[in-house]
mmCIF file of C-alpha atoms in Angstrom:
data_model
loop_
_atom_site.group_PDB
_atom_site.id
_atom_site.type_symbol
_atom_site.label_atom_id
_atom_site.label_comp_id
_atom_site.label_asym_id
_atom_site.label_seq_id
_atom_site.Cartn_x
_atom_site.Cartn_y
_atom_site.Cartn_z
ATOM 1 C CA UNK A 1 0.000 0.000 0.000
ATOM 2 C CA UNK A 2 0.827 3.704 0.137
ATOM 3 C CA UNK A 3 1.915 4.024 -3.656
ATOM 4 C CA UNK A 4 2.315 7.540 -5.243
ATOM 5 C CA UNK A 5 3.042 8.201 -8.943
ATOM 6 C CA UNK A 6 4.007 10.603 -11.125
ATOM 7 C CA UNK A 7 3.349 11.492 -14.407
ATOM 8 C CA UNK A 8 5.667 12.150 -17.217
ATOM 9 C CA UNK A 9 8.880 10.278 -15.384
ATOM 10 C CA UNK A 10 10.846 12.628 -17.501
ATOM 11 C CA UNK A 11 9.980 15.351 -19.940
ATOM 12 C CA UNK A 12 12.220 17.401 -22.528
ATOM 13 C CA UNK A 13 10.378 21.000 -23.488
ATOM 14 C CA UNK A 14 11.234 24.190 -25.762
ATOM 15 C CA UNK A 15 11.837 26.777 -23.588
ATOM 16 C CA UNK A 16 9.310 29.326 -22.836
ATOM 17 C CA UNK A 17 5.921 26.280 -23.320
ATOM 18 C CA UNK A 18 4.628 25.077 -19.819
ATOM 19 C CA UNK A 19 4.817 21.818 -18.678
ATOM 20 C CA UNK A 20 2.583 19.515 -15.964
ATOM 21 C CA UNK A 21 3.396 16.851 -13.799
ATOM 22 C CA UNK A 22 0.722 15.023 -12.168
ATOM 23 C CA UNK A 23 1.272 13.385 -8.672
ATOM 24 C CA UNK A 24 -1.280 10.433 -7.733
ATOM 25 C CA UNK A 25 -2.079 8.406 -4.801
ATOM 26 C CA UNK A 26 -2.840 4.673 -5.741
ATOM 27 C CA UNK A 27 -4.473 3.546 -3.294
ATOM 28 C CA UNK A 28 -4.821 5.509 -0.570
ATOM 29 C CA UNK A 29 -6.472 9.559 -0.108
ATOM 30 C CA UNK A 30 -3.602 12.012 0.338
ATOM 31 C CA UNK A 31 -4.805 14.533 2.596
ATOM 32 C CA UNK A 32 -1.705 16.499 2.169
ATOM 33 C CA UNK A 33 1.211 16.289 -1.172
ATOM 34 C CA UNK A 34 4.129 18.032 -1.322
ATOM 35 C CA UNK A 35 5.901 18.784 -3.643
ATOM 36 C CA UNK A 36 9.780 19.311 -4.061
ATOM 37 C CA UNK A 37 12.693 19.735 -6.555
ATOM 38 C CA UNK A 38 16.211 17.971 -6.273
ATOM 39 C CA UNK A 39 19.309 19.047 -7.914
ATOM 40 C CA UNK A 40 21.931 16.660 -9.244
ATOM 41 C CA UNK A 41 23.617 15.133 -6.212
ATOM 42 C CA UNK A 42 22.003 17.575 -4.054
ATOM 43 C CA UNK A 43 19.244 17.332 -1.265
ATOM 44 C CA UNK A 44 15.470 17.632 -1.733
ATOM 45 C CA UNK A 45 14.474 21.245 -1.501
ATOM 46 C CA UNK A 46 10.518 21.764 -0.312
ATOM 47 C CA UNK A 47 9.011 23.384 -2.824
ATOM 48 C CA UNK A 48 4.591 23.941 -1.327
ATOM 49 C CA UNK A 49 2.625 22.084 0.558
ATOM 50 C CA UNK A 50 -0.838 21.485 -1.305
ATOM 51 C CA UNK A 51 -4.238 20.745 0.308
ATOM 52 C CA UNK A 52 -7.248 19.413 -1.212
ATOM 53 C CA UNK A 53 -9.413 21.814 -1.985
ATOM 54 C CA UNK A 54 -7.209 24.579 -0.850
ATOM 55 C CA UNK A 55 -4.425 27.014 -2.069
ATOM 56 C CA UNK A 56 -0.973 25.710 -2.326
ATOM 57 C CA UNK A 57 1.423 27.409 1.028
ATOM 58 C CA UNK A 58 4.965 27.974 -1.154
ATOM 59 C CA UNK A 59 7.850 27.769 0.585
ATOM 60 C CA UNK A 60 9.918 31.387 0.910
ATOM 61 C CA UNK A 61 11.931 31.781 -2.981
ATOM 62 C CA UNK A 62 9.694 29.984 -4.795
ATOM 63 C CA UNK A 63 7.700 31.853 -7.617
ATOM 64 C CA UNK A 64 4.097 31.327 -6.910
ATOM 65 C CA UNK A 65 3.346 32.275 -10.488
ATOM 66 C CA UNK A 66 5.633 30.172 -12.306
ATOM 67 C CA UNK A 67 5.071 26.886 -10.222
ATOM 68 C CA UNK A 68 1.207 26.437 -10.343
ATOM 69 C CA UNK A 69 -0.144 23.693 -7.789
ATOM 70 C CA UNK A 70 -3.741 22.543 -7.833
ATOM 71 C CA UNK A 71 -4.852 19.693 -5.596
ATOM 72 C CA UNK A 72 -8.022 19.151 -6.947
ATOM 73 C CA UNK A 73 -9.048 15.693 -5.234
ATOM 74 C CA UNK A 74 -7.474 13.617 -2.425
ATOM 75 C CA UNK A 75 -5.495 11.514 -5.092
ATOM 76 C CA UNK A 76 -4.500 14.105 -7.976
ATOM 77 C CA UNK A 77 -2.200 17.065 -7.505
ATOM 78 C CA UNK A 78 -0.498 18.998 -10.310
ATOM 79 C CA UNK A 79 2.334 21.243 -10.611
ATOM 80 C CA UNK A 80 2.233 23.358 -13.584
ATOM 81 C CA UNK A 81 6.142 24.497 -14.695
ATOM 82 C CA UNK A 82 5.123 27.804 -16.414
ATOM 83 C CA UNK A 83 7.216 29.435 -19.263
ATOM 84 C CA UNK A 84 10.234 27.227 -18.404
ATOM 85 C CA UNK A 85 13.554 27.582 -19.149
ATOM 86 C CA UNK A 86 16.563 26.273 -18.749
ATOM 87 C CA UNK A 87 17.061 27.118 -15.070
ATOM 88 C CA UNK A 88 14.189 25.428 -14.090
ATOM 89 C CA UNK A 89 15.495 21.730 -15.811
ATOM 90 C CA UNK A 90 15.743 19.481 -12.674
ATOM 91 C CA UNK A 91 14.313 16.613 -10.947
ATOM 92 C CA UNK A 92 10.819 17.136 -9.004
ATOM 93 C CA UNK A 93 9.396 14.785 -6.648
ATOM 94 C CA UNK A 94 6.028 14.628 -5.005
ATOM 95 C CA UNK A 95 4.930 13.228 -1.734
ATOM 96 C CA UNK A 96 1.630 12.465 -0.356
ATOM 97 C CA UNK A 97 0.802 11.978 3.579
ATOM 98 C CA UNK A 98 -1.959 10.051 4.874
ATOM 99 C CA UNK A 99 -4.067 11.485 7.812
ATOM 100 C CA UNK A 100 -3.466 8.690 9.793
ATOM 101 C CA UNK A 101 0.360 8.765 9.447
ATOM 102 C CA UNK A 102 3.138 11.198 9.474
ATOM 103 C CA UNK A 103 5.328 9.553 7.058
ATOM 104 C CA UNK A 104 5.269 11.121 3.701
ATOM 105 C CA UNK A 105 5.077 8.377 0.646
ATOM 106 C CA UNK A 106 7.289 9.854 -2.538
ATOM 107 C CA UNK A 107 6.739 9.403 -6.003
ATOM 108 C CA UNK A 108 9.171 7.954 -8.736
ATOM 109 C CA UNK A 109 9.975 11.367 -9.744
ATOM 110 C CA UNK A 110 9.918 13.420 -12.950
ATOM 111 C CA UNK A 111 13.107 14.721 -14.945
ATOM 112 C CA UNK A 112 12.587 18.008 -16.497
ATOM 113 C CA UNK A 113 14.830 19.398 -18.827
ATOM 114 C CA UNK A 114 14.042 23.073 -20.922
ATOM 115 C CA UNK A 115 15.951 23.480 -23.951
ATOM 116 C CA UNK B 1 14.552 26.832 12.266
ATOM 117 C CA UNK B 2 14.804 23.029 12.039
ATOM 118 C CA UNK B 3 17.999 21.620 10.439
ATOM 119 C CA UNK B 4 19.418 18.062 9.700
ATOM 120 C CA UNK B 5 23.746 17.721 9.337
ATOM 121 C CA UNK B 6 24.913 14.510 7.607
ATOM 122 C CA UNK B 7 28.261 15.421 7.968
ATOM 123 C CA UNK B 8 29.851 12.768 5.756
ATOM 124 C CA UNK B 9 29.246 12.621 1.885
ATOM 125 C CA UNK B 10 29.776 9.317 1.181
ATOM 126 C CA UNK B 11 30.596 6.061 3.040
ATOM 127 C CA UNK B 12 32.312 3.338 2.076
ATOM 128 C CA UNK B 13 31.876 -0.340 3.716
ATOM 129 C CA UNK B 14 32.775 -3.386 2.809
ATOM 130 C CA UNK B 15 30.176 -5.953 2.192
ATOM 131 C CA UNK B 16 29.059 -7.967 5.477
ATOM 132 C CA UNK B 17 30.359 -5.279 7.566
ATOM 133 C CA UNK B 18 28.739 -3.215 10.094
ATOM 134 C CA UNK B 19 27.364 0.174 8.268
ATOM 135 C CA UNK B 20 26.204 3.230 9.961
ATOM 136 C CA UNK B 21 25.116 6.599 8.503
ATOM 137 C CA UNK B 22 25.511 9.813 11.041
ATOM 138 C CA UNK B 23 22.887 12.199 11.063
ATOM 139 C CA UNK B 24 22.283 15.200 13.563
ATOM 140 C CA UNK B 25 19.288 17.630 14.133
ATOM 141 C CA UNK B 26 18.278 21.089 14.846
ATOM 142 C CA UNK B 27 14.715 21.928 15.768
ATOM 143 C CA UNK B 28 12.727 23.341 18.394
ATOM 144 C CA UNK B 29 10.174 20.822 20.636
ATOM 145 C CA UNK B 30 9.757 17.400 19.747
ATOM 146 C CA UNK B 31 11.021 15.931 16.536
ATOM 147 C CA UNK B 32 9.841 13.336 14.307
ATOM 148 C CA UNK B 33 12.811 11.817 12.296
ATOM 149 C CA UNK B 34 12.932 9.773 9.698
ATOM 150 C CA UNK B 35 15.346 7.785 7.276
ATOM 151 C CA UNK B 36 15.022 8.026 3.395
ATOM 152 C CA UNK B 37 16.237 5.520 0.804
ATOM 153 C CA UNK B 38 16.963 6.998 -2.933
ATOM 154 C CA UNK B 39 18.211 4.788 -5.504
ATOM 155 C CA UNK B 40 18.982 6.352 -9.178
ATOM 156 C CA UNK B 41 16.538 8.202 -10.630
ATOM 157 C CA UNK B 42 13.892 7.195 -8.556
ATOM 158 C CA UNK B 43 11.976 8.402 -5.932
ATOM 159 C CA UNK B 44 12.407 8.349 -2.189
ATOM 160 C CA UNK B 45 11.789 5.246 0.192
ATOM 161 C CA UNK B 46 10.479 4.992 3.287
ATOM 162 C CA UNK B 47 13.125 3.081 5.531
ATOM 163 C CA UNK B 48 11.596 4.155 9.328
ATOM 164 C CA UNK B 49 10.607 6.738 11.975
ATOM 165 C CA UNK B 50 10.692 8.092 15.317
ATOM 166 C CA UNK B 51 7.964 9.208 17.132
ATOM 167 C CA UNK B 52 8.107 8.811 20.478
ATOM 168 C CA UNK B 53 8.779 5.581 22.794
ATOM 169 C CA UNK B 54 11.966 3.216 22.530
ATOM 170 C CA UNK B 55 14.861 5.264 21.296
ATOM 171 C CA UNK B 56 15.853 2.345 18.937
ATOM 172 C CA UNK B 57 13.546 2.086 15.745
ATOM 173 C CA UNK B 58 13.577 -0.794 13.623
ATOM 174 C CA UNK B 59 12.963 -0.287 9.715
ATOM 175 C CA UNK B 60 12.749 -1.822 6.290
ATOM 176 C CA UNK B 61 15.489 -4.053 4.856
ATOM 177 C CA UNK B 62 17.180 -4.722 8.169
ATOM 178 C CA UNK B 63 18.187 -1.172 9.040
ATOM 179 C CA UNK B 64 17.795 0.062 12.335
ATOM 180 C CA UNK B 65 18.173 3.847 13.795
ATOM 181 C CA UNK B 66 18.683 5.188 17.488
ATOM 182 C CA UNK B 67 17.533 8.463 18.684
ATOM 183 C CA UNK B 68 19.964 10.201 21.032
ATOM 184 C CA UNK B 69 18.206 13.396 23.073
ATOM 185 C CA UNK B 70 21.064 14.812 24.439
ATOM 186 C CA UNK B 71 23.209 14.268 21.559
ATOM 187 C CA UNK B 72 20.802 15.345 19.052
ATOM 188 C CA UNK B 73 21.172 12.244 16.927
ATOM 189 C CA UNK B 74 19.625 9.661 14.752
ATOM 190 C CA UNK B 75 22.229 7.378 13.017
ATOM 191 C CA UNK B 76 21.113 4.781 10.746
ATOM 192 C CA UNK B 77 22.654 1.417 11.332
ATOM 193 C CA UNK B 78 22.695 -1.989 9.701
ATOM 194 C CA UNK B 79 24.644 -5.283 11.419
ATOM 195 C CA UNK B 80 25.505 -6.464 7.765
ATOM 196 C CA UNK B 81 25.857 -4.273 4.791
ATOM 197 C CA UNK B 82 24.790 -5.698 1.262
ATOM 198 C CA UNK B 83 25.747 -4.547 -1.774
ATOM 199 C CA UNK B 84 22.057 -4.211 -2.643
ATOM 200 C CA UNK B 85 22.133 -1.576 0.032
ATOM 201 C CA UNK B 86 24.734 1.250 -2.201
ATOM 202 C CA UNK B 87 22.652 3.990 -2.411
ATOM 203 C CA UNK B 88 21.420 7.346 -1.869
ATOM 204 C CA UNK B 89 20.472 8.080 2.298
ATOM 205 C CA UNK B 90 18.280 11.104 3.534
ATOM 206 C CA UNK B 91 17.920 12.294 7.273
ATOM 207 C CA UNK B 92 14.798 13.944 7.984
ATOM 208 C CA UNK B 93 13.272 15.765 10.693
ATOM 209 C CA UNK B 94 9.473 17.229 11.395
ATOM 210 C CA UNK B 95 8.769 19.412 14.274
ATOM 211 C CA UNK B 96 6.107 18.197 16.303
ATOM 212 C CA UNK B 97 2.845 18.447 14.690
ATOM 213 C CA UNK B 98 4.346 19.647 11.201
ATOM 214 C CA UNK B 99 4.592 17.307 8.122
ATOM 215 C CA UNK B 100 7.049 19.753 6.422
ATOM 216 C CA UNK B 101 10.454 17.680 6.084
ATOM 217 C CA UNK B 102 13.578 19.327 6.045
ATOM 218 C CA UNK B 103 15.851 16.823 4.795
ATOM 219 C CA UNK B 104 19.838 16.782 5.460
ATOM 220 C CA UNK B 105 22.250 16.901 2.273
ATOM 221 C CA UNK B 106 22.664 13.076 1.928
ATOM 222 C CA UNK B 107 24.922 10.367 2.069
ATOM 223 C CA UNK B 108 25.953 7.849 -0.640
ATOM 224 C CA UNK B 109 26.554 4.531 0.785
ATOM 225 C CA UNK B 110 29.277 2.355 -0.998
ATOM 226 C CA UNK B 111 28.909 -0.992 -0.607
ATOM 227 C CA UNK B 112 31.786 -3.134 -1.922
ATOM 228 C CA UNK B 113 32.045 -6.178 -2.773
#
């Protein structure tokens, strides 16, 4: 149990077009997803924390604009890479936590890379 | 603030020998910690916790962890390392009643053979 995906695992884009990821819980509701980005040999770095039904809470530096996060149910959240470019090429990772727990179940990841 | 230290970058063990990845922490009232596995290009793994209760946590795939209060600790341990086990380690702490992770830098763990 407890199985998150994501969706593209990696993704090549023009610079300047938008790209989503989508983050889903299997089989279990995700009260909570968050949703981070990792550098190359580098830690995690919290990105937001998404809600169901409620605005994302982004994390101090990160563009608000350019990172769109909607958490429309308690198994789908998106994050919508906006005008990308080549700074923004990385790895991003959601989690999802359960209400019951306070472990945080991660996703396979997605690969970004702008052109 | 909360913080996590993994001082070391990468640790090298031989096969069958004991393994043990530091990790220290820096946050105010009661932490939750946990232990992340990260093998290439995939996502994290859940390895184990502490909450509250016995200081020594037992995880997934044999690993163990024991919280220190006064030293601010939370190494992971293993008795026997595998080569299976060569991968990418995350520290993490929660303050109390916060699922926001801050997660330490990471450790690669060399296995050899």
């Amino acid at each position: 149990g407890a199985v998150v995906s994501q969706h593209p695992s990696w993704v090549i884009c023009k610079s300047g077009t938008s790209v989503k990821i989508e983050c889903r819980s299997l089989d279990f509701q995700a009260t909570t997803m968050f949703w981070y980005r990792q550098f190359p040999k580098q830690s995690l770095m919290l990105m937001a924390t998404s809600n169901e039904g409620s605005k994302a809470t982004y994390e101090q530096g990160v563009e608000k604009d350019k990172f769109l996060i909607n958490h429309a149910s308690l198994t789908l959240s998106t994050l919508t890479v906006t005008s990308a470019h080549p700074e923004d090429s990385s790895f991003y990772i959601c989690s999802a936590g359960r209400e019951s727990g306070l472990e945080q179940f991660f996703g396979p990841g997605t690969r970004l890379t702008v052109l | 603030a909360q913080s996590v230290a993994q001082p070391e970058d990468q640790v090298n063990v031989a096969e069958g020998n004991p393994l043990t990845v530091k990790c220290t922490y820096s946050v105010s009232g009661n932490p939750y910690l946990f232990w992340y596995v990260q093998y290439p290009n995939r996502g994290l793994q859940f390895l184990l916790k502490y909450i509250t209760g016995d200081n020594l946590v037992k995880g997934s795939y044999g690993f163990e962890a024991e919280f220190n209060k006064s030293q601010t600790s939370f190494h992971l341990k293993k008795p026997s390392a595998l080569v299976s086990d060569s991968a990418l380690y995350f520290c993490a702490v929660s303050p109390y009643g916060n699922n926001r992770l801050a997660f330490g830098k990471g450790n690669q763990v060399v296995v050899i053979p």
